[in-house]
mmCIF file with all atom_site columns, C-alpha atoms in Angstrom:
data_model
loop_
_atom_site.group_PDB
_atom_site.id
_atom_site.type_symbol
_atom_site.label_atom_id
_atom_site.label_alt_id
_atom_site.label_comp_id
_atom_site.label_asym_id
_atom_site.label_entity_id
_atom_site.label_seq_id
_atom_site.pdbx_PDB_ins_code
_atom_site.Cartn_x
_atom_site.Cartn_y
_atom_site.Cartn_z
_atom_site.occupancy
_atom_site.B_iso_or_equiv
_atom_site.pdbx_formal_charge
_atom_site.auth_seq_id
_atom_site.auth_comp_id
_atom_site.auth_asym_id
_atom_site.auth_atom_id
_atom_site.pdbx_PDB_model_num
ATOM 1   C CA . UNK T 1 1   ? 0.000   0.000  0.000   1.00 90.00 ? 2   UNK T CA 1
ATOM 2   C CA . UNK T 1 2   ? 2.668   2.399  0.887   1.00 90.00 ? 3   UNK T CA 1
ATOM 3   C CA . UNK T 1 3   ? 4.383   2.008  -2.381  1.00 94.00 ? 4   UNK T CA 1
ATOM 4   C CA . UNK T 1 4   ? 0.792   2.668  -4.188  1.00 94.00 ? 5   UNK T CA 1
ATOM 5   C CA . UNK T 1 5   ? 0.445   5.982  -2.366  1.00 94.00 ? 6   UNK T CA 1
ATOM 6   C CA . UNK T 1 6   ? 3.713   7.433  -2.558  1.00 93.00 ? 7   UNK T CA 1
ATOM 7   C CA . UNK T 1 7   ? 3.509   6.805  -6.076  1.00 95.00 ? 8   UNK T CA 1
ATOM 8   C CA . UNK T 1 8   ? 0.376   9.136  -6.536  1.00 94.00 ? 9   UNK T CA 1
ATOM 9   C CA . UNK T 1 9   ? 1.673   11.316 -3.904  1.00 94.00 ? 10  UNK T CA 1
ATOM 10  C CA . UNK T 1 10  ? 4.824   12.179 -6.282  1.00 93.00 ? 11  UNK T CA 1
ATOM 11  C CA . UNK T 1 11  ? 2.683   12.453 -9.849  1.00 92.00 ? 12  UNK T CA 1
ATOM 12  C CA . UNK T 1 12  ? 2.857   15.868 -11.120 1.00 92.00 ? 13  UNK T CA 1
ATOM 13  C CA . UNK T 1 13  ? -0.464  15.518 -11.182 1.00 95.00 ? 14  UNK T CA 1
ATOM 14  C CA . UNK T 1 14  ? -0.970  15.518 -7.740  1.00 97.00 ? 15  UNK T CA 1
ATOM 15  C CA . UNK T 1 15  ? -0.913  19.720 -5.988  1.00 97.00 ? 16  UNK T CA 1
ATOM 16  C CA . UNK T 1 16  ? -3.111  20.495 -9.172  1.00 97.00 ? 17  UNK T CA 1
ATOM 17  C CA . UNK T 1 17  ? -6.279  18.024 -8.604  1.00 96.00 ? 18  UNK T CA 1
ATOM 18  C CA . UNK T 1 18  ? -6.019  19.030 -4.807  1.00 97.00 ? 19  UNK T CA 1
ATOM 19  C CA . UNK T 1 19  ? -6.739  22.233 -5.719  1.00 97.00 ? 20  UNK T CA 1
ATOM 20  C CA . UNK T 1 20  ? -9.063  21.616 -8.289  1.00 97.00 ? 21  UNK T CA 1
ATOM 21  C CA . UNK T 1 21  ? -10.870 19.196 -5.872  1.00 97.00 ? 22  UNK T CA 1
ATOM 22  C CA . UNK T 1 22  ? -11.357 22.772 -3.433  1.00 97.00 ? 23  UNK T CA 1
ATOM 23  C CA . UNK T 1 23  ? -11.981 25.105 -5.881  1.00 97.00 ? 24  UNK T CA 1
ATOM 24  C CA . UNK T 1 24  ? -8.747  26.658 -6.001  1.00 96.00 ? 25  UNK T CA 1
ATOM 25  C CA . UNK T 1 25  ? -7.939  26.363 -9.589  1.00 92.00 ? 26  UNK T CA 1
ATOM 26  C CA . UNK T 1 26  ? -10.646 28.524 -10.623 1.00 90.00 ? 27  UNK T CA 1
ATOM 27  C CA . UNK T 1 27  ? -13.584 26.528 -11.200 1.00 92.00 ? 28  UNK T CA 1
ATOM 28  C CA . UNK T 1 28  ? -16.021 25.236 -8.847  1.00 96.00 ? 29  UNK T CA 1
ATOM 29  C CA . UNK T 1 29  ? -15.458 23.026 -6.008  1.00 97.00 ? 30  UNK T CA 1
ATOM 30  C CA . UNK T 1 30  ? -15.943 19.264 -5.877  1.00 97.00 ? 31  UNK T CA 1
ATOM 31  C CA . UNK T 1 31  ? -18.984 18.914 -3.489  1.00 97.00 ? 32  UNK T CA 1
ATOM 32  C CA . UNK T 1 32  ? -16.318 16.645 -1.335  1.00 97.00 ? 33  UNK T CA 1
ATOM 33  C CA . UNK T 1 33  ? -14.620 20.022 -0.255  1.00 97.00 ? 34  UNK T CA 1
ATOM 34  C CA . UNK T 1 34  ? -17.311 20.829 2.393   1.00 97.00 ? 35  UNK T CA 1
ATOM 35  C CA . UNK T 1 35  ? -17.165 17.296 3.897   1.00 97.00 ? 36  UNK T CA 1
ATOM 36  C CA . UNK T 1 36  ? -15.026 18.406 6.864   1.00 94.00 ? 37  UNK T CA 1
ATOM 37  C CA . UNK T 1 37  ? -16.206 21.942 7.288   1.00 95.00 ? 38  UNK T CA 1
ATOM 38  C CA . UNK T 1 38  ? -19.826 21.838 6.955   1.00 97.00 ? 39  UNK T CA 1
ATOM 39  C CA . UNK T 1 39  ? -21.072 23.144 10.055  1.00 96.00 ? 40  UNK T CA 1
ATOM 40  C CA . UNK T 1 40  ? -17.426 23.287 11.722  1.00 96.00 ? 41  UNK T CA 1
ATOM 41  C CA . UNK T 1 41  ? -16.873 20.314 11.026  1.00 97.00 ? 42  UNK T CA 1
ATOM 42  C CA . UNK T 1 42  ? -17.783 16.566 12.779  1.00 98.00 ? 43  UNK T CA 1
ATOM 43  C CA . UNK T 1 43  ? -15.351 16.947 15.741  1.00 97.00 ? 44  UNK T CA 1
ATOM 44  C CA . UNK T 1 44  ? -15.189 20.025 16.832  1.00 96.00 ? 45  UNK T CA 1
ATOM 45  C CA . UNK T 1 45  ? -15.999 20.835 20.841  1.00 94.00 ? 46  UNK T CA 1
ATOM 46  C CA . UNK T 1 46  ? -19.922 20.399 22.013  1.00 95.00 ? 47  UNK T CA 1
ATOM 47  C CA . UNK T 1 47  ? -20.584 17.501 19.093  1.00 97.00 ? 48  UNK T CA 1
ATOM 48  C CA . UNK T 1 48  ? -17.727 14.945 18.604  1.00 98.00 ? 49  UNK T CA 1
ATOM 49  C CA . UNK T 1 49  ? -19.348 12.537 20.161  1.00 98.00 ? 50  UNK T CA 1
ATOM 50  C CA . UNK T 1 50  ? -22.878 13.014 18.641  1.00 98.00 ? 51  UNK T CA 1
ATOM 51  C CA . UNK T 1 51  ? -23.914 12.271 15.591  1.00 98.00 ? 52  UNK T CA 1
ATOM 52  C CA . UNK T 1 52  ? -25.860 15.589 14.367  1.00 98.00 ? 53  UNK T CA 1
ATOM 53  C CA . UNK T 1 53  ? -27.849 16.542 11.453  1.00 98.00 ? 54  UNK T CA 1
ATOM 54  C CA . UNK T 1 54  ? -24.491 18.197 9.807   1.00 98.00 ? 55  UNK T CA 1
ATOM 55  C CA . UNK T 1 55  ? -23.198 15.549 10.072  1.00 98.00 ? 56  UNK T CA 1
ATOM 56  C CA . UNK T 1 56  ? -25.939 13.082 7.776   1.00 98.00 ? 57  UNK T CA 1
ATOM 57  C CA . UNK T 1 57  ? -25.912 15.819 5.276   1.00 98.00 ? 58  UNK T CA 1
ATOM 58  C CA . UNK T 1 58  ? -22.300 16.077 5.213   1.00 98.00 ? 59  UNK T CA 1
ATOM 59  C CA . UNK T 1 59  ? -21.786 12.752 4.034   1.00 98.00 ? 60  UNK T CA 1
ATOM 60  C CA . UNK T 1 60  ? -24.098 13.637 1.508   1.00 98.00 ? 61  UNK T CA 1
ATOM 61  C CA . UNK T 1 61  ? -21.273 15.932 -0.212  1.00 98.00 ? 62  UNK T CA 1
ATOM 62  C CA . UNK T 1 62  ? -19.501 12.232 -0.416  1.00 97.00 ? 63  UNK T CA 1
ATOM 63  C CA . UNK T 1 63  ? -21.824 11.179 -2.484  1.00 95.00 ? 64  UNK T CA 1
ATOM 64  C CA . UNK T 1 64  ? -23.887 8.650  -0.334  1.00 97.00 ? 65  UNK T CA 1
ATOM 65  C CA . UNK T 1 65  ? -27.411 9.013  1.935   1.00 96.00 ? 66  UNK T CA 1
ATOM 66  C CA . UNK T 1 66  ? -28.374 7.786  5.065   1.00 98.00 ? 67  UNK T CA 1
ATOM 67  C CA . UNK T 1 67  ? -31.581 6.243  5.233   1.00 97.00 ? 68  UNK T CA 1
ATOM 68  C CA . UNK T 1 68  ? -34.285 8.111  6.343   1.00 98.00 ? 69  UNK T CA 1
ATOM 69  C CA . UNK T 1 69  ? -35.264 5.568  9.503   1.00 98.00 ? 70  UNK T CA 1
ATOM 70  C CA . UNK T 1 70  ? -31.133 4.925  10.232  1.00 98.00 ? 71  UNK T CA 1
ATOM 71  C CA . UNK T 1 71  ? -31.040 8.882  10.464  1.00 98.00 ? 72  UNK T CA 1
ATOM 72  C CA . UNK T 1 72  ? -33.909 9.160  12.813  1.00 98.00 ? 73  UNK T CA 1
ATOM 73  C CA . UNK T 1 73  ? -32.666 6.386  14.997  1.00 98.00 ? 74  UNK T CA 1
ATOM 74  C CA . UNK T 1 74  ? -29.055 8.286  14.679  1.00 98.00 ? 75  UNK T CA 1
ATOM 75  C CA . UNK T 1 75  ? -30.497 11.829 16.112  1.00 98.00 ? 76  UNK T CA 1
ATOM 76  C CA . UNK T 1 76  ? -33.324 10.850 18.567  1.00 98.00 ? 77  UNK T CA 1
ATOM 77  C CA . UNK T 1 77  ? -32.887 6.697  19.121  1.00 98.00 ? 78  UNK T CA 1
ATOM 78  C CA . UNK T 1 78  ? -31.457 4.542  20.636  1.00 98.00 ? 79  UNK T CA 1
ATOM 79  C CA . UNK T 1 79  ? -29.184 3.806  17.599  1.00 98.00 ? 80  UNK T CA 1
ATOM 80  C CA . UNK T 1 80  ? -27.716 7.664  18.694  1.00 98.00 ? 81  UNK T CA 1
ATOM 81  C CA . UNK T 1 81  ? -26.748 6.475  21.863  1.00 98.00 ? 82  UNK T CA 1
ATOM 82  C CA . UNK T 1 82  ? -24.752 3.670  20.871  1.00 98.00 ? 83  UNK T CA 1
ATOM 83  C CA . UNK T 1 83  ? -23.113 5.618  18.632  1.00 98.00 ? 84  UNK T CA 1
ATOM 84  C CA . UNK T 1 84  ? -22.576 8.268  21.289  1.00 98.00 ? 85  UNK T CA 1
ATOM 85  C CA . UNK T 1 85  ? -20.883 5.729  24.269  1.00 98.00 ? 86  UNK T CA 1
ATOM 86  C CA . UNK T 1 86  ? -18.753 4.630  21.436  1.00 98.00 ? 87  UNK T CA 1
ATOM 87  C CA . UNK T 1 87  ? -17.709 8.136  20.317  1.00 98.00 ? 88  UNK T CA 1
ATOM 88  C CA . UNK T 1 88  ? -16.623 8.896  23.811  1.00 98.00 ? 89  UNK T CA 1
ATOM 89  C CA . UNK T 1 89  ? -13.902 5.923  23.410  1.00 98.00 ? 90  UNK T CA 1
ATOM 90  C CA . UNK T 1 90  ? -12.257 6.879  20.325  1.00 98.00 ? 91  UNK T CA 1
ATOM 91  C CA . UNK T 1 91  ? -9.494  10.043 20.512  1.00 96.00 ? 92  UNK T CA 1
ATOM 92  C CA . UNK T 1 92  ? -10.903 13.007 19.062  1.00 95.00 ? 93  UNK T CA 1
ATOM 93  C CA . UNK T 1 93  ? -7.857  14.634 18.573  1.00 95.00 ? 94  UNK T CA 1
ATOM 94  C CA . UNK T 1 94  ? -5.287  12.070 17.649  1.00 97.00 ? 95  UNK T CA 1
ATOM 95  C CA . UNK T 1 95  ? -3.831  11.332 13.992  1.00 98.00 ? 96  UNK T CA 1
ATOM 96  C CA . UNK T 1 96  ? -3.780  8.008  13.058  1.00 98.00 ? 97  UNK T CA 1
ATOM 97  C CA . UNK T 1 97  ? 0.363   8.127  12.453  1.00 98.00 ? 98  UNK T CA 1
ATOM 98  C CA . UNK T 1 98  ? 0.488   8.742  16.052  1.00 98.00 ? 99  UNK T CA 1
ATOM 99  C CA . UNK T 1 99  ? -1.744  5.833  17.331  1.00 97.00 ? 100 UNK T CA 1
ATOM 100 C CA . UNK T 1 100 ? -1.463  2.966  18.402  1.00 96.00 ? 101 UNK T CA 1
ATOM 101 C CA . UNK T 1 101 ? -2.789  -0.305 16.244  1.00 95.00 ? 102 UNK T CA 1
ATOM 102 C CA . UNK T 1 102 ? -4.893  -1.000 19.679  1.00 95.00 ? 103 UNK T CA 1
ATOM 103 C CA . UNK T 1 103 ? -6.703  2.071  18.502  1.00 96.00 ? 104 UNK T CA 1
ATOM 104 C CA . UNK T 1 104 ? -7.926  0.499  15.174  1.00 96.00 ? 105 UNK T CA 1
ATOM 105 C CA . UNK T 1 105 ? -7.921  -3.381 15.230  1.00 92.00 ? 106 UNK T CA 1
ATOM 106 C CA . UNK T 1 106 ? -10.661 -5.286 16.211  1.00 90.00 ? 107 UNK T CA 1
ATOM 107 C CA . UNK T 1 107 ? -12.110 -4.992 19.915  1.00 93.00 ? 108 UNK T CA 1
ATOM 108 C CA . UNK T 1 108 ? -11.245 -1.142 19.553  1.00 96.00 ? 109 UNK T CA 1
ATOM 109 C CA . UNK T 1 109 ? -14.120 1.483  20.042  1.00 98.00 ? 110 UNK T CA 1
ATOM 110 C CA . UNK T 1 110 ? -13.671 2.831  16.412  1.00 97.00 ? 111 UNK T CA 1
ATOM 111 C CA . UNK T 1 111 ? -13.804 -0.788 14.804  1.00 96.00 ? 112 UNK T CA 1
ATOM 112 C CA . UNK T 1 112 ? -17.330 -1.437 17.284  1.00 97.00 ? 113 UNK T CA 1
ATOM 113 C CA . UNK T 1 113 ? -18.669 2.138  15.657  1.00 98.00 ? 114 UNK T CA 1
ATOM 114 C CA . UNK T 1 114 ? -18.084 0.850  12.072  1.00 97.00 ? 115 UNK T CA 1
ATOM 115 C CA . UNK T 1 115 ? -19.566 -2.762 12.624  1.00 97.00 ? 116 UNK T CA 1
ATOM 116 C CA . UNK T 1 116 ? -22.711 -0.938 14.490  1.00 98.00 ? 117 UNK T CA 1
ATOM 117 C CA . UNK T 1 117 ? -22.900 1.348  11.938  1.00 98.00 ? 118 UNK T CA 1
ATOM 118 C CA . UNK T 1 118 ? -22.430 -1.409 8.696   1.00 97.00 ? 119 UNK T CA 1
ATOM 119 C CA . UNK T 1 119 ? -25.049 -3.176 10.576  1.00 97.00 ? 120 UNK T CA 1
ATOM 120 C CA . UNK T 1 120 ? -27.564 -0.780 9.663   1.00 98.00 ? 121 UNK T CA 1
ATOM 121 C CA . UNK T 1 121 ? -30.440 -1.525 7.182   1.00 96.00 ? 122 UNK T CA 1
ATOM 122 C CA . UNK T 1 122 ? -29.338 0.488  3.825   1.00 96.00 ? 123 UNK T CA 1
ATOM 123 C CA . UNK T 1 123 ? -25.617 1.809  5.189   1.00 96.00 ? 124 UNK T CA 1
ATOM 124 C CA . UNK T 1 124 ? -22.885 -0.841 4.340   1.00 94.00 ? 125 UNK T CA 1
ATOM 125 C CA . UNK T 1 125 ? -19.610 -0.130 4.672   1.00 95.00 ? 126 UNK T CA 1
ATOM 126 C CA . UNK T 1 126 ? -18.589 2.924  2.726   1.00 96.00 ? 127 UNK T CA 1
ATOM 127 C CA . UNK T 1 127 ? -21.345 4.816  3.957   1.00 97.00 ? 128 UNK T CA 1
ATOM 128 C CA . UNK T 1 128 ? -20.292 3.621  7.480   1.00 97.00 ? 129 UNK T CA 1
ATOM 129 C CA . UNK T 1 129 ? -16.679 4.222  7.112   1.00 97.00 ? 130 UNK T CA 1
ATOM 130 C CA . UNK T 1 130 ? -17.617 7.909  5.795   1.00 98.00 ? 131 UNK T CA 1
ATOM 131 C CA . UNK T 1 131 ? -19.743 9.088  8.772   1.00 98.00 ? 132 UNK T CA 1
ATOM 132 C CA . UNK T 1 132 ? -16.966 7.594  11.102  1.00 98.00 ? 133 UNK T CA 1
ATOM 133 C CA . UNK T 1 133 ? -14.526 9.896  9.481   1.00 98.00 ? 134 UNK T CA 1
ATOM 134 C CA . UNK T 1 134 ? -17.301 12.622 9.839   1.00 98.00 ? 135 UNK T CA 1
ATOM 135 C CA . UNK T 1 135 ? -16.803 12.380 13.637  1.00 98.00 ? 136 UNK T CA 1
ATOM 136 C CA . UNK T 1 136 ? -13.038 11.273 13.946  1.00 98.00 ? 137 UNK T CA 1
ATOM 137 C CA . UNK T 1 137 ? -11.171 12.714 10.479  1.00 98.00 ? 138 UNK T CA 1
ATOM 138 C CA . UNK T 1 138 ? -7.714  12.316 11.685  1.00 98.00 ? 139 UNK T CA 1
ATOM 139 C CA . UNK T 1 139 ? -7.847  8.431  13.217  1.00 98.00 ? 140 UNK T CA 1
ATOM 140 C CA . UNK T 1 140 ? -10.380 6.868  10.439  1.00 98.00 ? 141 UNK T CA 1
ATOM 141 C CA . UNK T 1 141 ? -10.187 7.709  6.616   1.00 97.00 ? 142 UNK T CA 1
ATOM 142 C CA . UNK T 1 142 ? -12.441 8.095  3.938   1.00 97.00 ? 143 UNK T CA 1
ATOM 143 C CA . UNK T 1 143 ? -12.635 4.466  1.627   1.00 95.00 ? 144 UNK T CA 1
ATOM 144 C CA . UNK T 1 144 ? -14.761 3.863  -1.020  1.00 93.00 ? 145 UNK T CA 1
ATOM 145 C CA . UNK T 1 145 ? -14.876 1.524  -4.077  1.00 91.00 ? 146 UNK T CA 1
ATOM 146 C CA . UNK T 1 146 ? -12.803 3.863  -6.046  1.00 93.00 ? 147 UNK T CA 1
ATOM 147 C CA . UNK T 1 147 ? -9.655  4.453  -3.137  1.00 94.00 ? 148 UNK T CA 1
ATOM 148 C CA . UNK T 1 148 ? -10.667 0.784  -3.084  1.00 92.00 ? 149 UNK T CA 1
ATOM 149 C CA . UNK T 1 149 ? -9.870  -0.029 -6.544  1.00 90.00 ? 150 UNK T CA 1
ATOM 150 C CA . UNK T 1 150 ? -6.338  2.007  -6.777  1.00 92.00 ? 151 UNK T CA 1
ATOM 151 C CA . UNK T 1 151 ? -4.929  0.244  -3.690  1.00 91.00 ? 152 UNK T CA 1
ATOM 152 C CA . UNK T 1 152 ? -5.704  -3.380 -5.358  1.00 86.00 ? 153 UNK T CA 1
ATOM 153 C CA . UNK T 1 153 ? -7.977  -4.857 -2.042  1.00 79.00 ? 154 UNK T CA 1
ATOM 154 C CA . UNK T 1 154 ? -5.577  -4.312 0.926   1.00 83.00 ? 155 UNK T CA 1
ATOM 155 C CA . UNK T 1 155 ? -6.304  -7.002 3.464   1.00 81.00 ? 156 UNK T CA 1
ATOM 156 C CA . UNK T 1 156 ? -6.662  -4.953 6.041   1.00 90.00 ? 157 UNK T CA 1
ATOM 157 C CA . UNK T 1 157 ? -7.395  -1.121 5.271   1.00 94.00 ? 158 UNK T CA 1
ATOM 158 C CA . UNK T 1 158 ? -7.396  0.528  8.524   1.00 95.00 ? 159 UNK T CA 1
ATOM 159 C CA . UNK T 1 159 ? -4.143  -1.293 9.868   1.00 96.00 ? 160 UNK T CA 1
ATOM 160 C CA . UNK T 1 160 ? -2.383  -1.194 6.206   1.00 96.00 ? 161 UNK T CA 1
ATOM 161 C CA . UNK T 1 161 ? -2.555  2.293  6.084   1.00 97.00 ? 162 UNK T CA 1
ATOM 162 C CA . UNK T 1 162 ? -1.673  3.033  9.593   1.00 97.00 ? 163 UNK T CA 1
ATOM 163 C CA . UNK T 1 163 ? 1.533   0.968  9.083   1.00 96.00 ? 164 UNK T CA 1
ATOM 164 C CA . UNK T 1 164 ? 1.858   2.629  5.869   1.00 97.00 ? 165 UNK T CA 1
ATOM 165 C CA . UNK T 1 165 ? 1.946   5.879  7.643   1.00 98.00 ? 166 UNK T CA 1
ATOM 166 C CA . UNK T 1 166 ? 4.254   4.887  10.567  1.00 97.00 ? 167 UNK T CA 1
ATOM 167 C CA . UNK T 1 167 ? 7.056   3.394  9.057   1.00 97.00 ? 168 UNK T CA 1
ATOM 168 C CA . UNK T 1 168 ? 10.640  5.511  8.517   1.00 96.00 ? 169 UNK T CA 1
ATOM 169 C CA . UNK T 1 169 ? 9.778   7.798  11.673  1.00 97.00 ? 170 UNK T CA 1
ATOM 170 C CA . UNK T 1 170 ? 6.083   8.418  9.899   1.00 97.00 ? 171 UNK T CA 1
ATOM 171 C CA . UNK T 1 171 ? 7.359   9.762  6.572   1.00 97.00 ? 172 UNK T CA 1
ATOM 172 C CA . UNK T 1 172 ? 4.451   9.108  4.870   1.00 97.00 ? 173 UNK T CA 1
ATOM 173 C CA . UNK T 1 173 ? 2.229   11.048 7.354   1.00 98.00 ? 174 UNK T CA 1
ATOM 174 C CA . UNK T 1 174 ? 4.847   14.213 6.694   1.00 97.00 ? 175 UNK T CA 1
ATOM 175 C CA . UNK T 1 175 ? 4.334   14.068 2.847   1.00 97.00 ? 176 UNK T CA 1
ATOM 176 C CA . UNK T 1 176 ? 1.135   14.122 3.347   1.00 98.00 ? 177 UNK T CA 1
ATOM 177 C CA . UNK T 1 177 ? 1.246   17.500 5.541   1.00 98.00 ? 178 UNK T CA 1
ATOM 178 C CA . UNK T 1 178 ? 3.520   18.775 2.730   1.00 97.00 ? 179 UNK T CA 1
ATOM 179 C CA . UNK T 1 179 ? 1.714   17.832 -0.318  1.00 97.00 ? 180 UNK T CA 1
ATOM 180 C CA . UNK T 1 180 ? -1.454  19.872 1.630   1.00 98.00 ? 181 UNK T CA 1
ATOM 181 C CA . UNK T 1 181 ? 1.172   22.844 2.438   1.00 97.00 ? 182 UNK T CA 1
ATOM 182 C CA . UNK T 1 182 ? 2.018   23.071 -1.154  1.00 97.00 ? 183 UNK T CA 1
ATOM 183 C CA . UNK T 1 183 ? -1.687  22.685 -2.346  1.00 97.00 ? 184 UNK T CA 1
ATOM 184 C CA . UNK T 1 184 ? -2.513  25.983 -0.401  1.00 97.00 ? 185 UNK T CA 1
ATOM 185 C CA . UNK T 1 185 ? -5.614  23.820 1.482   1.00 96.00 ? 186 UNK T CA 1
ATOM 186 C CA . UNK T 1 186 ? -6.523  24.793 4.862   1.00 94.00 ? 187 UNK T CA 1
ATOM 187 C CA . UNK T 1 187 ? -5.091  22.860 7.608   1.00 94.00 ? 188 UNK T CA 1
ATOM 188 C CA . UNK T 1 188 ? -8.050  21.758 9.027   1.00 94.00 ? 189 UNK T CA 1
ATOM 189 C CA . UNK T 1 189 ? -7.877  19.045 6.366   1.00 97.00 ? 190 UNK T CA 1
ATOM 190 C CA . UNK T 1 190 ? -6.436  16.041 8.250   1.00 97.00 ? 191 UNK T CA 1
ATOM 191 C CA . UNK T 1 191 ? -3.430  14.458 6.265   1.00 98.00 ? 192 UNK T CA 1
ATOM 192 C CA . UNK T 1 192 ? -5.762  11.169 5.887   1.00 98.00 ? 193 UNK T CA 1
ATOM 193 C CA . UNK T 1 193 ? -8.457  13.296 3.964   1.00 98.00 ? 194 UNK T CA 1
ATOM 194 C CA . UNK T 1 194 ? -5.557  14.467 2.000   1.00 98.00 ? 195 UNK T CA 1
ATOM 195 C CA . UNK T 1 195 ? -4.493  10.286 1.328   1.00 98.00 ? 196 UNK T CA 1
ATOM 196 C CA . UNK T 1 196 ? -8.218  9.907  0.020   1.00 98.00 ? 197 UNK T CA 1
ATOM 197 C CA . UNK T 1 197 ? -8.271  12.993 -2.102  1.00 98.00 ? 198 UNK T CA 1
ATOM 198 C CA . UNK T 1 198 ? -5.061  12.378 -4.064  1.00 97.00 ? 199 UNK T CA 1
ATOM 199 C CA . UNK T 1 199 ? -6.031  8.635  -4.702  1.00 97.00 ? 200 UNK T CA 1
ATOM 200 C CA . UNK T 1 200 ? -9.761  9.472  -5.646  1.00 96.00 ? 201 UNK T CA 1
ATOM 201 C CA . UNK T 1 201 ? -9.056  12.098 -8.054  1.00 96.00 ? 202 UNK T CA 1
ATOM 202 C CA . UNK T 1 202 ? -6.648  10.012 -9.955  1.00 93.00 ? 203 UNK T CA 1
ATOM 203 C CA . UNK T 1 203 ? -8.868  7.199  -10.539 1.00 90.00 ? 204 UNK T CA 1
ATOM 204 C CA . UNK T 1 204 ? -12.688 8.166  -10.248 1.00 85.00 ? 205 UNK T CA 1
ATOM 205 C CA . UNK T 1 205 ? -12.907 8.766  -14.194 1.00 81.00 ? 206 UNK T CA 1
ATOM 206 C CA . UNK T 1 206 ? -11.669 5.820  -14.927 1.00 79.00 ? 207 UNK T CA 1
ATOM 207 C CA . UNK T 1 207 ? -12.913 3.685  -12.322 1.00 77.00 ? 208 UNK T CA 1
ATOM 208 C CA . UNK T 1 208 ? -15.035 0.878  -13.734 1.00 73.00 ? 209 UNK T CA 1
ATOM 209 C CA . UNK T 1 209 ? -16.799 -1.549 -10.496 1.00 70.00 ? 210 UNK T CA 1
ATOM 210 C CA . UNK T 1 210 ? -16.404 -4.655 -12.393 1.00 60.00 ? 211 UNK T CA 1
ATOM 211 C CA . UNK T 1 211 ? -13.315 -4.540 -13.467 1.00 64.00 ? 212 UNK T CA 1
ATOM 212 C CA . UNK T 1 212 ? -12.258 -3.660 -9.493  1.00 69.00 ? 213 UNK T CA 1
ATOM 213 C CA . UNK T 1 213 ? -11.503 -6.457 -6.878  1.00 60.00 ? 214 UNK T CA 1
ATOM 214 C CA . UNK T 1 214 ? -13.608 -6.747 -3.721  1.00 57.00 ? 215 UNK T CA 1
ATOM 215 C CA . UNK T 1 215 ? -12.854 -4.445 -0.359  1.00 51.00 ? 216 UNK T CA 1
ATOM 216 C CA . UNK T 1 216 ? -11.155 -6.545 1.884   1.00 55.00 ? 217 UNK T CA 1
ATOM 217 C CA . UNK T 1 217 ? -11.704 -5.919 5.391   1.00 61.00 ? 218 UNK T CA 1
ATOM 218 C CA . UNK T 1 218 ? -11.918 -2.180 7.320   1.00 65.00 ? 219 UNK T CA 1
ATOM 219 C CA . UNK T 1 219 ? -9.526  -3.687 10.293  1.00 59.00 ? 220 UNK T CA 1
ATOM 220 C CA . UNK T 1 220 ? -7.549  -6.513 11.567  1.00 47.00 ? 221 UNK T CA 1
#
């Protein structure tokens, strides 16, 4: 995996479709752009660890719905509660280059959040994985069927990429931070959002379903 993104880190291609993806190339912004921000965003102070109404319309700039009952149970259920006790586990304001694999593998509170969420009548796991990162943008990344497709089925995404990101004193992590320096993007765009923005725009013409492999698994 590392190899895969450090590749499409270095294209030439890469500062240009960041800023195309937020509007800073002079045309109009990919929906995407307001994922993080709408509302100040999914983690900031008084609402990290509850899912709002923001936040089910923010996913909606990703491209993907929450069902109308799922969204109901989210705000006023008991559904919203689970998801709430959970939130209250997972670090709001840790980067996953600087956690620990505890934080992501199985038995973790972020990996209990995506099952519960998966579980869900109508969300599956993109949509899952995509409010997650709503709510915790630096630990848990964006990962769809296109990101998917470039990275060839990685067996385990969450812990992959986390390795990916640790290894040579977290080098990866730090191009990451650069490439978003050099794309003029606000900071407030967590170095994983950055990962899923490079690899999506470099693929999602092109991307084809059938001719991709299936997803793997989110963690260990």
């Amino acid at each position: 995996m590392r190899d895969i993104v450090r590749g499409h880190l270095g294209s030439e291609d890469a500062v240009g479709n960041l800023r195309r993806y937020f509007g800073l190339e002079g045309g109009a912004a990919f929906t995407g752009a307001r994922f993080e921000h709408l509302g100040g965003g999914g983690d900031r102070a008084g609402v990290a660890d509850v899912v709002t109404a923001e936040d089910l319309v923010a996913v909606q700039m990703l491209s993907v719905t929450v069902p109308e009952r799922v969204s109901l149970d989210l705000l006023e259920g008991d559904l919203g509660q689970q998801m709430s006790k959970l939130l209250r586990e997972i670090p709001r304001e840790l980067d996953m280059a600087d956690a620990e694999a505890g934080e992501l593998e199985r038995g973790a509170a972020a990996e209990w959040a995506w099952d519960l969420l998966d579980a869900q009548h109508g969300i599956g796991w993109v949509t899952a994985g995509k409010l997650l990162a709503r709510k915790r943008p630096r630990l848990v990344p964006v990962y769809d069927r296109v990101v998917r497709c470039v990275l060839g089925t990685p067996s385990s995404f969450w812990l992959d990429l986390h390795r990916a990101l640790r290894a040579d004193d977290l080098a990866l992590h730090h191009e990451l931070l650069d490439l978003r320096e050099r794309a003029g993007i606000p900071k407030t765009v967590s170095a994983l959002r950055v990962c899923d923005i490079v690899l999506w725009m470099a693929h999602h013409e092109d991307h084809r379903p059938l001719r991709c492999p299936g997803h793997g698994t989110i963690s260990g």
